[in-house]
Coordinates of C-alpha atoms and ligand atoms in Angstrom, one line a residue:
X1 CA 0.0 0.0 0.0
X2 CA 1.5 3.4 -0.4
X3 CA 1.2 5.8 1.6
X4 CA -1.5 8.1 1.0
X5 CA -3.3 4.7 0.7
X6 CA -2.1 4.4 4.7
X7 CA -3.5 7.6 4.9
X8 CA -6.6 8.0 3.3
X9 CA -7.4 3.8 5.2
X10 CA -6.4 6.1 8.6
X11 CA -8.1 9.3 8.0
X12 CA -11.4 6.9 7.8
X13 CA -10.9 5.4 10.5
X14 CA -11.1 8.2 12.1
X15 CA -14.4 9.5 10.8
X16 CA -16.0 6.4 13.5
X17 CA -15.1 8.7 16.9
X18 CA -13.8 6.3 19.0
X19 CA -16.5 5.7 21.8
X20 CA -19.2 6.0 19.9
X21 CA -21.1 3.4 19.4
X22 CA -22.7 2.0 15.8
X23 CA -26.1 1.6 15.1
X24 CA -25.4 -1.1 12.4
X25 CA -21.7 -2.8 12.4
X26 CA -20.4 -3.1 9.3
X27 CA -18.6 -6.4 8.5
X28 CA -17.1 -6.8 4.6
X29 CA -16.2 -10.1 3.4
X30 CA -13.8 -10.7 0.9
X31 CA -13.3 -13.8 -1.0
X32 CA -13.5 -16.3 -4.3
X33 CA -17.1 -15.6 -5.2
X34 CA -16.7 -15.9 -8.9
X35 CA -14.7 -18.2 -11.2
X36 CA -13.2 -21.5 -10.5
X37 CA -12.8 -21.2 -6.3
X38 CA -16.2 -19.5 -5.9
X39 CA -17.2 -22.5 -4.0
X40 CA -15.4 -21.0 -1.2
X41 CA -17.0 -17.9 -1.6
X42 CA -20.2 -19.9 -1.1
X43 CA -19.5 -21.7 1.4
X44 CA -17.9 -18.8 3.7
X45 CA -21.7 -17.0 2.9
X46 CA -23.0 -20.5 4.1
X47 CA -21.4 -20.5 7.4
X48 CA -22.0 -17.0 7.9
X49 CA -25.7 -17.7 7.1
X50 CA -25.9 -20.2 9.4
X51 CA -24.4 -18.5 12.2
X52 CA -27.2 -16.0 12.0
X53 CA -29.8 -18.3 11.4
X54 CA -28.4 -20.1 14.6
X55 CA -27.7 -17.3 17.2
X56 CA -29.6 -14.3 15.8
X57 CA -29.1 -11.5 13.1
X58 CA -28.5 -8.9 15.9
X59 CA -25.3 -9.3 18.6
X60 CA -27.0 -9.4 21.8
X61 CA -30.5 -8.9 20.6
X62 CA -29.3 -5.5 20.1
X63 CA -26.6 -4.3 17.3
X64 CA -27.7 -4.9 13.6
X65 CA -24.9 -6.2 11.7
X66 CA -25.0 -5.8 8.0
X67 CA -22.5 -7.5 5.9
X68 CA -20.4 -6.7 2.4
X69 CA -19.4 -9.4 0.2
X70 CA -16.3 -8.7 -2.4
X71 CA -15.5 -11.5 -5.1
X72 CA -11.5 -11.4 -5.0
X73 CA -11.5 -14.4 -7.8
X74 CA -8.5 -16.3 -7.0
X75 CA -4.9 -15.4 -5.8
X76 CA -4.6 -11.8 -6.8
X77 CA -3.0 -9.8 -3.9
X78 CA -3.2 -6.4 -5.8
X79 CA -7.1 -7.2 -6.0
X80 CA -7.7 -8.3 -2.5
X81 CA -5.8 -5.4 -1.0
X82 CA -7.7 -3.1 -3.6
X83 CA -11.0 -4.0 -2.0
X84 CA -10.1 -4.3 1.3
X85 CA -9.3 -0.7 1.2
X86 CA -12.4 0.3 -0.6
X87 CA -14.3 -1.4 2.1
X88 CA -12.3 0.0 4.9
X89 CA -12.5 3.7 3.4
X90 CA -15.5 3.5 1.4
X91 CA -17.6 1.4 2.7
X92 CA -16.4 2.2 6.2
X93 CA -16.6 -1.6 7.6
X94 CA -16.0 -1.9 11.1
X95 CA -14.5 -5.4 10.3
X96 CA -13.4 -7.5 7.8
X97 CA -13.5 -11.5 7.2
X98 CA -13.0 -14.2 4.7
X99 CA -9.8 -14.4 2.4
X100 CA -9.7 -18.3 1.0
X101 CA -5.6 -17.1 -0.4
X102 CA -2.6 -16.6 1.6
X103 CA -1.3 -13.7 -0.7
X104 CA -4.1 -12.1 -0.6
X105 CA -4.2 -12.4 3.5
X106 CA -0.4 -11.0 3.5
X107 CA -2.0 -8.0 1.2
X108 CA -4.2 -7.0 3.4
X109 CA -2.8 -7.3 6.7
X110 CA -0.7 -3.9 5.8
X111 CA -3.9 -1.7 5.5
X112 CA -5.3 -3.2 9.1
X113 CA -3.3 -1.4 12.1
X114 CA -3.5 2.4 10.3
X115 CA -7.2 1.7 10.0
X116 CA -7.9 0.3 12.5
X117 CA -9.7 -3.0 11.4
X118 CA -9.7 -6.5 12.5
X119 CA -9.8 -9.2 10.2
X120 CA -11.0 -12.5 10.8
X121 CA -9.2 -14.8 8.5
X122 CA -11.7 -17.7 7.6
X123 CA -9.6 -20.1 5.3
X124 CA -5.9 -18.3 4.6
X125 CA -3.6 -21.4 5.9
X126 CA 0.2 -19.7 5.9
X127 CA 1.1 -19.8 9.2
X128 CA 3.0 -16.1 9.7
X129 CA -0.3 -14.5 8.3
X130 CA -1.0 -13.6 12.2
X131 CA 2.1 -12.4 12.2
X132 CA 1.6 -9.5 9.6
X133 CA -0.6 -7.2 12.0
X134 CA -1.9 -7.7 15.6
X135 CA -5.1 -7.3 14.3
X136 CA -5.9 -10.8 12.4
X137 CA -7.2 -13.5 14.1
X138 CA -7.6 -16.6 12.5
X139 CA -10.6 -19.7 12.2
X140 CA -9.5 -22.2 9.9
X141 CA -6.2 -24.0 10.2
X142 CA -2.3 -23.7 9.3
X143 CA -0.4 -26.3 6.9
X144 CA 1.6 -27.0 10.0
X145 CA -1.4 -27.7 12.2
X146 CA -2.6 -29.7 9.8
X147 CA 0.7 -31.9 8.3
X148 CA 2.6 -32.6 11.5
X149 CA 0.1 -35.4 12.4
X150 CA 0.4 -36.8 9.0
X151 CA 3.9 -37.3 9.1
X152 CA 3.3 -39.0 12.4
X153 CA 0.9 -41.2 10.9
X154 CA 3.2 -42.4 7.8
X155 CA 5.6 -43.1 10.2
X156 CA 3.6 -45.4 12.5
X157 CA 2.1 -46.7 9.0
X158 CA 6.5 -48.0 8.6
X159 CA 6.5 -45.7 5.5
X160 CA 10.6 -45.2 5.1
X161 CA 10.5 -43.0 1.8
X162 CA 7.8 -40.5 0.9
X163 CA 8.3 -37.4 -2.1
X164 CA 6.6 -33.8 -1.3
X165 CA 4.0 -32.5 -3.9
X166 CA 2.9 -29.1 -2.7
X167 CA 1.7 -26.1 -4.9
X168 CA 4.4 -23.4 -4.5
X169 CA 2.9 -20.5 -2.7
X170 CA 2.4 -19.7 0.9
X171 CA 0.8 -22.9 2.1
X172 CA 2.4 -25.5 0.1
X173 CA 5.7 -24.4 1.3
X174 CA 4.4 -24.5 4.7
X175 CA 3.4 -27.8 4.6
X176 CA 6.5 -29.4 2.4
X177 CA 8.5 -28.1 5.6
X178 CA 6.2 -29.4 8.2
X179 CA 6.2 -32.6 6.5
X180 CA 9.4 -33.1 5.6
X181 CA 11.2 -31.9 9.0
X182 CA 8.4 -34.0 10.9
X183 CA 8.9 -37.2 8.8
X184 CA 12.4 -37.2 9.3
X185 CA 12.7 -36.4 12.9
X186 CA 11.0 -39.7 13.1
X187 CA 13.8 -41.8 11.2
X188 CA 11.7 -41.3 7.9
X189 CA 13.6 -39.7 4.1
X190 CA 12.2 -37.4 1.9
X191 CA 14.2 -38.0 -0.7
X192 CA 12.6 -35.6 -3.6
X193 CA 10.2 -31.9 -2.7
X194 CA 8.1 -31.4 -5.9
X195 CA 6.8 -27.4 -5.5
X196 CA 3.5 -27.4 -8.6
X197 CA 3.1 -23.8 -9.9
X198 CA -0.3 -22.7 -8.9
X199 CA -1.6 -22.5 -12.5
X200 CA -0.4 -26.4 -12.9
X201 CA -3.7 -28.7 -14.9
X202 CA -1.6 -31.2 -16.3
X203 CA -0.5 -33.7 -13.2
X204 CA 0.7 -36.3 -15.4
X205 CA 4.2 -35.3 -15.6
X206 CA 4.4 -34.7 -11.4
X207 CA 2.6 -38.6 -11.7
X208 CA 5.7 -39.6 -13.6
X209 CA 8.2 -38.3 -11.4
X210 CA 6.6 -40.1 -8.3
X211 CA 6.9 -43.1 -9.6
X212 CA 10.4 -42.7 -11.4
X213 CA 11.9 -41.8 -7.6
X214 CA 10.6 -45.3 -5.7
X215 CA 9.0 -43.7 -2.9
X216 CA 6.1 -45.9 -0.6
X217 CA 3.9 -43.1 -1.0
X218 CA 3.9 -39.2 -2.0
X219 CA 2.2 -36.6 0.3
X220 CA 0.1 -33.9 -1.2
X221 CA -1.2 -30.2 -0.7
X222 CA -3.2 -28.3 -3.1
X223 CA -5.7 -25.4 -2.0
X224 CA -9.3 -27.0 -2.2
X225 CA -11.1 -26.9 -5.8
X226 CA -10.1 -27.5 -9.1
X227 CA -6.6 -29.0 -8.6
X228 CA -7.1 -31.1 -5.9
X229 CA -9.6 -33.0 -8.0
X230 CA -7.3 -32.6 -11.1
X231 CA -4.2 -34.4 -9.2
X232 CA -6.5 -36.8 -7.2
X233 CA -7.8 -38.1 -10.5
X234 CA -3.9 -38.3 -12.4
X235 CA -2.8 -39.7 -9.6
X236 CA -5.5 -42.9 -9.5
X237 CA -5.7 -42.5 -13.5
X238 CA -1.7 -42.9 -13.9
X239 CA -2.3 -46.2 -11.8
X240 CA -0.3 -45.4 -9.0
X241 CA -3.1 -46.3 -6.3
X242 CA -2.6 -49.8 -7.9
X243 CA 0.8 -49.5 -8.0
X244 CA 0.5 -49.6 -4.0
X245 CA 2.0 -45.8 -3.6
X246 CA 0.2 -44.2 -1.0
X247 CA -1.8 -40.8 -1.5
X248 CA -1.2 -39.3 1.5
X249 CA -2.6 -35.4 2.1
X250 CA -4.2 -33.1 4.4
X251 CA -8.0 -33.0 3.8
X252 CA -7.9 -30.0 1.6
X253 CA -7.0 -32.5 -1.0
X254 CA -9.8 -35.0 -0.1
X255 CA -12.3 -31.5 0.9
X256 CA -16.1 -33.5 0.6
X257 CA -17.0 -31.8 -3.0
X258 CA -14.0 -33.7 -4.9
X259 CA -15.1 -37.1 -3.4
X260 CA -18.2 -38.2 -6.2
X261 CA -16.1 -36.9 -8.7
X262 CA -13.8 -39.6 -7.4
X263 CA -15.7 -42.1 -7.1
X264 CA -14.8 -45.5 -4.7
X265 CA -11.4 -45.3 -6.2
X266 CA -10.8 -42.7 -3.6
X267 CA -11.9 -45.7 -1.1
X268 CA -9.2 -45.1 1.8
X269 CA -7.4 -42.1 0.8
X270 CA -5.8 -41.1 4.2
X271 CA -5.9 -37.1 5.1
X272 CA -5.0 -35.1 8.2
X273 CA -7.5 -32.4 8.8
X274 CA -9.4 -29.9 11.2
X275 CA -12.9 -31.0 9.8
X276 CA -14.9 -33.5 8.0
X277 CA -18.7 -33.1 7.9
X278 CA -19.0 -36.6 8.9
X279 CA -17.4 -35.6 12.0
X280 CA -20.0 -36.8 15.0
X281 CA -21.1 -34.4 17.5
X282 CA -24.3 -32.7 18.5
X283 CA -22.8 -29.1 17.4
X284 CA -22.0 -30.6 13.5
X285 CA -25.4 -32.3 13.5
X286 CA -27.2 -28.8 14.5
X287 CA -24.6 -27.2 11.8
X288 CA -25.0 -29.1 9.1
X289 CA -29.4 -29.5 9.4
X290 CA -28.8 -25.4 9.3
X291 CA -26.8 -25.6 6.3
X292 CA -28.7 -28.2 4.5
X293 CA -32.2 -25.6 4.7
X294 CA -30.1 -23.0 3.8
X295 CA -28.1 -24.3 1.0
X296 CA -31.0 -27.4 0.2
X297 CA -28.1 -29.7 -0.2
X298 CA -24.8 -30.7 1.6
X299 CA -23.2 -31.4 -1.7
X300 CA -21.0 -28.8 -2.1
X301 CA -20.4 -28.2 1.5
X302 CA -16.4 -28.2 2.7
X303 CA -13.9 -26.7 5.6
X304 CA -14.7 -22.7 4.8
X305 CA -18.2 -22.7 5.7
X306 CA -17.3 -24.1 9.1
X307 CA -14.3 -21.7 9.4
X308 CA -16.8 -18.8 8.6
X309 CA -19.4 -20.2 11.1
X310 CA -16.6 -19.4 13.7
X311 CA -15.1 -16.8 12.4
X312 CA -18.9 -15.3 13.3
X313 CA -18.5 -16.5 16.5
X314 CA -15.5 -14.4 17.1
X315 CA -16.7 -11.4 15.4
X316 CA -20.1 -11.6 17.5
X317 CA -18.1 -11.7 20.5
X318 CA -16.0 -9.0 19.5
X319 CA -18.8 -6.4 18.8
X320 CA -20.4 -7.8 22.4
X321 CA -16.9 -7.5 24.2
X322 CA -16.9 -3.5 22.6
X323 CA -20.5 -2.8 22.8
X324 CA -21.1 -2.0 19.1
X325 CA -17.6 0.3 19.5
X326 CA -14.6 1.0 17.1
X327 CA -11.9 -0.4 19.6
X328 CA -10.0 -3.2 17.6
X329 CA -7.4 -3.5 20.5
X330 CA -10.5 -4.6 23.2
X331 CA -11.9 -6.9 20.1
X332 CA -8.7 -8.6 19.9
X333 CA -8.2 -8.5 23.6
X334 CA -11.5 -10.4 23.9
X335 CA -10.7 -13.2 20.8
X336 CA -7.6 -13.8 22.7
X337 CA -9.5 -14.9 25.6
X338 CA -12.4 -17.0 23.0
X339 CA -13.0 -21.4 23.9
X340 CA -15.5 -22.6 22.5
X341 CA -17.3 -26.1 20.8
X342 CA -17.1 -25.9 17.3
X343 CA -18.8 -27.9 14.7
X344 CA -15.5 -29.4 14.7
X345 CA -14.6 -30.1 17.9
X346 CA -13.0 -28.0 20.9
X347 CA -11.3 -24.8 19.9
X348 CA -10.0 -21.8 21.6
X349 CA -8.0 -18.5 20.4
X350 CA -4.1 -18.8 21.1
X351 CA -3.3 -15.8 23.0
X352 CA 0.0 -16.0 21.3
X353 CA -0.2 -16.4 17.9
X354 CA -4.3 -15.3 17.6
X355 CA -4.7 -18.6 15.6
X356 CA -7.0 -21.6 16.8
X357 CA -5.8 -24.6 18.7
X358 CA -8.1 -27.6 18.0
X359 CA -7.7 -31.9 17.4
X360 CA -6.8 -33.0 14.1
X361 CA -8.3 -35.7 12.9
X362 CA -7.2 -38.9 10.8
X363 CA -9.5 -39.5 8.2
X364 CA -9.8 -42.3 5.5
X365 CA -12.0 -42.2 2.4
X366 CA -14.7 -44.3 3.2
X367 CA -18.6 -45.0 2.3
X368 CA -21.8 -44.6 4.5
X369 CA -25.5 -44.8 3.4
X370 CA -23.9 -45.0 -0.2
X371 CA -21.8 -41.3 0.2
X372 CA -18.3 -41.2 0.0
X373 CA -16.9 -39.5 3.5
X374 CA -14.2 -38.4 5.3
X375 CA -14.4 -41.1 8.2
X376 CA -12.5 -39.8 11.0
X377 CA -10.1 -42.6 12.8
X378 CA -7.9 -41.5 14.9
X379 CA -7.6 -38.0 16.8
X380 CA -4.5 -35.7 17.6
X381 CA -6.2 -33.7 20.5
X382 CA -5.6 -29.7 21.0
X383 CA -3.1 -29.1 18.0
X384 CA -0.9 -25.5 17.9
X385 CA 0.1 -24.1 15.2
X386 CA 3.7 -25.5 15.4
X387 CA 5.0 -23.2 12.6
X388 CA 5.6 -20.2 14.0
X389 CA 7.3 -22.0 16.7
X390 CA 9.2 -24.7 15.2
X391 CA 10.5 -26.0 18.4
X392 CA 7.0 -27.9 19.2
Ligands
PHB401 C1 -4.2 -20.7 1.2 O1 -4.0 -20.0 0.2 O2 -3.7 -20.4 2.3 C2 -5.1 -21.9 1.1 C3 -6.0 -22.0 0.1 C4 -6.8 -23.2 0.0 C5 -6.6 -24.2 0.9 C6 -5.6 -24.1 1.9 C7 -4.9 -23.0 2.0 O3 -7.3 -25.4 0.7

């Protein structure tokens, strides 16, 4: 941002006189709602939708809340911060949410301390995005979180020799280094990292070169939508599943839309992962019935509408902890503080890092009442975010 871009962000921020409090809060929402990741976009307007639905339009029966929604498309940094902006000096948002792409998280976080605004990140997975501006807090997950119990699980599964496939932004990077130094602290080798450019379609090459290098299995990351199901398919079209090489991923790569596409060749697929809407608990059950009348189907439900469901929590108790005020520094003061039971499971707000700790679950592709699932086997309970402090 430059710096009468700082300024202009500030100088609104400043029209709100601090202790006065809103009428309406304004919350604008930025993401894929358009063009080939615009599922995510749907389903962060799901789980906001639901949220509502669930625990009322208005934050303690009292402050109206009204909500702008900004299609990003996909990983376009310039765009995201160009609307975040707009929405913080035009639109005058008290807060913002969403953001499905780590670059366009790291964009934005610049424009958040001048202003004034919190962001609650809903999907963005790099792990030092919390670490751009003391105002983000974060619902969803970080590679780290999510790839350290894999590598725990290949190595009680006696896999010696496993190859990296990540795309090579943000996230993939995160979780080829999560992988890799977790795999081999446990006597495992990782004896090839494959980094996919983001616009990759073709898998078939990448195919090649995991079975040229003789490793048991390859581990995968791709951001949710069309190239998970593009390398999911190579890789069991190549004939590698019958080759006996394992897939193994974190659930973005298995996220519930892909799976009919699949079809039962994606029978025991194993992923590490925050949620699966097969998950079994009386919170998911009461979240997903919400959904379903929403949406009229849980076909094209995944991991963002649950990660917007509680990113709303957070932003509800935010505007409850400041009474409808401008006063990011009590908002984040009061996340910091936030445990609650998600449709996932038990979370709660690190103080430290403003990220949330929850289990990880082992899932394996698997079918129930003829539906292809994310069964969930084994659990790794209260998980950090182990990459911004690579000591855990
Ligand atoms: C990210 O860009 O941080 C990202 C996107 C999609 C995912 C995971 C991470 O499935």
């Amino acid at each position: 941002m430059n710096w009468k871009g700082i300024f202009l962000a500030f100088a609104a921020a400043l029209m709100v006189p601090s202790g006065a409090s809103a009428d309406t809060i304004k919350v604008g929402i930025v993401g894929p709602f358009a063009g080939p990741f615009a599922l995510a976009g749907k389903n962060f307007k799901l789980g906001i939708d639901a949220y509502r639905a669930l625990n009322g339009e208005k934050v303690g029966g009292k402050i109206d809340v009204e909500f702008i929604y900004r299609d990003t498309g996909g990983p376009n940094p310039a765009k995201a911060k160009a609307l975040a902006q707009e929405l913080i000096v035009k639109d005058k948002v008290d807060y913002l949410g969403g953001v499905y792409f780590t670059p366009n998280a790291m964009a934005i976080a610049p424009l958040l301390e001048p202003s004034k605004t919190a962001l609650v990140v809903f999907n963005a997975a790099t792990s030092a995005i919390t670490q751009r501006s003391p105002y983000i807090v974060r619902t969803s997950f970080t590679m780290w979180q999510n790839t350290v119990p894999m590598a725990k699980v290949a190595s009680a599964m006696g896999l010696k020799k496993i190859i990296t496939t990540v795309t090579d932004y943000g996230p993939g990077i995160d979780a080829e280094k999560a992988f890799k130094k977790t795999f081999e602290s446990l006597g495992g080798s990782v004896p090839e990292s494959i980094r996919m450019p983001v616009k990759t379609t073709d898998f078939s090459p990448i195919m090649q070169r995991i079975r040229d290098s003789g490793a048991d299995a390859v581990f995968a990351f791709l951001p949710s939508g069309p190239p998970t199901l593009a390398y999911t398919k190579s890789f069991i079209d190549n004939g590698l599943r019958d080759q006996g090489i394992k897939l193994l991923t974190t659930g973005d790569v298995t996220h519930e839309p892909d799976l009919p596409a699949l079809g039962e060749r994606a029978l025991g697929i194993r992923s590490t992962y925050h949620y699966s809407l097969a998950h079994e608990s009386p919170e998911n059950e009461k979240f997903l019935a919400k959904v379903k009348e929403i949406a009229g189907t849980l076909d094209e439900v995944n991991m963002c509408a649950v990660g917007a469901f509680d990113g709303m929590h957070v932003i509800y108790k935010m505007i409850e902890a400041t009474d409808g005020k401008r006063d990011p520094d009590k908002a984040i003061a009061a996340a910091k503080s936030l445990d609650w039971k998600s449709p996932r499971g038990p979370v709660r707000i690190d103080p430290q890092t403003r990220h949330i700790r929850q289990n990880i679950y082992l899932r394996e592709v698997a079918k129930k009442n003829g539906k292809l699932i994310n069964k969930e086997i084994q659990i790794f309970a209260d998980q950090p975010d182990s990459g911004l402090a690579p000591t855990q």
